[in-house]
Amino acid sequence: MTAALFLVLLFGAVPISIVLAMTAISYIWQSDNTVLFDSFAQQMFAGTENYGLLAIPLFMLTGELMNEGGMTKRLVNAARVLVGGFRGGLVWINLLANMFMAAIIGSAVSQIAVMSRAMVPAMEREGYDRGFAAATTAAGGLLAPVIPPSMLFVIYGVLAQIPIGDMFLAGILPGLMMAGSFFIVVTLIGLAQQFPKGEWMTAREALAAILAALPAALIPIAIIGGIVMGIATPTESAAVASLIAFLLGWLVYRELKPAQLSALFLRTAQNASLVVFMVAAANVFGWVVIYEAIPQKLAALITSLTSDPFVFLLIVMGALLLVGMLIDGIAALILVTPILLPIATGDYGISPFQFGVVISINLALGLLTPPVGVGLFIAASMSDVKATSIFAALWPFLLAVVLVLLAVCYWPSLSLALIG
């Protein structure tokens, strides 16, 4: 009955946090182990008692401060200096700007929303098909869950009880590989469709654009540099980054007023609370997973099929692609990590860092695949384009992500090389 309730609620479009909590309540009631009700609220609260989770609202706040403070458009302009003169220059600018933003925002959905508003109209004005412009922007958003700081990595690190800073390091090479594969895709498409040739800025314009963006570049340097050099934890880096973003927007760019902070804090708190509540609900859902020995039963089934770690990861890829099509990435991560991680590490000897990168890339794919495809529909809404038109132009990017994902599955060193 508990499993039936889980499926009914899940496919009934009930928020995943409610699904997890109600499933746990149903299991306690069905099992007659009612003493667990006495500690239900305590267990939910314990799920949020992790210092690393504080990084989530802080990274969200950094993104909000950057948008309001005018830093986003200056980073886009700096990208124009570096690649704007290539054929299809605005497409390259779009992807490079998405790389910059991925190193700051950490959320694919937020990044797709922000960059769609900025880049799609600009690309359409220069003659690009609106569906292709939205597809390129949506594909660039896939970098956010992989290039640190990644919200998925923060949550996975909490669930897996591994250092979040090392998890960030594990995502750097795969994230750069994804970005590189996207540049190859747009180059091939540009040659086939003869994209308009871009124009390089004059030396004076380029210098002005770079100088204007240099202060904003302090933010990703503070985030990544602090973590890589061991100066600060991810949470501390996020706090420093949000402070830098506020000071730059207020004192340097003068587009952010202290009076706007209350609205920013409220918006950030509302968005972050959704994520944190999902983590809390996942903690009580873990009771069901533990008491029913689901990982052990699933491990017995999968190990009877294969003993090869790579084949196991291929099975996981197929399963997660289906899960990602139906459930939001963060919710899916919270749902599958407690079940699949013990199998990956215990039965196949797969590093939890490699497995985290594989799961995150896999679930990022689900953001842009029907029938749910949250990122796909956000791009469609922000760009005023049909989702089908975006998906028709998006498939080469998704194929590139699949190839990168296969490489990360086959060669663990791609995700482990930078971890000391």
GROMACS .gro file of C-alpha atoms in nm, residues 1 4-5 27 60 67-68 74-75 80 98 104 122-123 139 142 144 214 237 267 287 327 335 394 404 407:
model
   26
    1MET     CA    1   0.000   0.000   0.000
    4ALA     CA    2   0.098   0.238  -0.430
    5LEU     CA    3   0.053   0.563  -0.236
   27TYR     CA    4   0.494   0.324   0.609
   60MET     CA    5   2.084   3.185  -0.474
   67ASN     CA    6   2.116   4.022  -1.175
   68GLU     CA    7   1.994   4.328  -0.988
   74ARG     CA    8   2.875   4.301  -1.809
   75LEU     CA    9   2.989   3.938  -1.812
   80ARG     CA   10   3.170   3.931  -2.666
   98ASN     CA   11   2.660   3.070  -1.971
  104ILE     CA   12   2.818   3.173  -1.002
  122ALA     CA   13   1.958   3.968  -2.897
  123MET     CA   14   2.017   3.660  -3.116
  139ALA     CA   15   2.187   2.394  -2.349
  142LEU     CA   16   2.309   2.245  -1.847
  144ALA     CA   17   2.518   2.499  -1.408
  214LEU     CA   18   3.675   4.267  -1.404
  237SER     CA   19   3.284   3.103  -0.024
  267ARG     CA   20   1.267   3.592  -0.284
  287TRP     CA   21   1.343   0.530   0.708
  327ILE     CA   22   1.076   1.459  -1.182
  335LEU     CA   23   1.500   1.035  -0.422
  394LEU     CA   24   1.836   2.108  -2.901
  404VAL     CA   25   3.053   1.329  -2.229
  407ALA     CA   26   3.328   0.922  -2.112
   0.00000   0.00000   0.00000
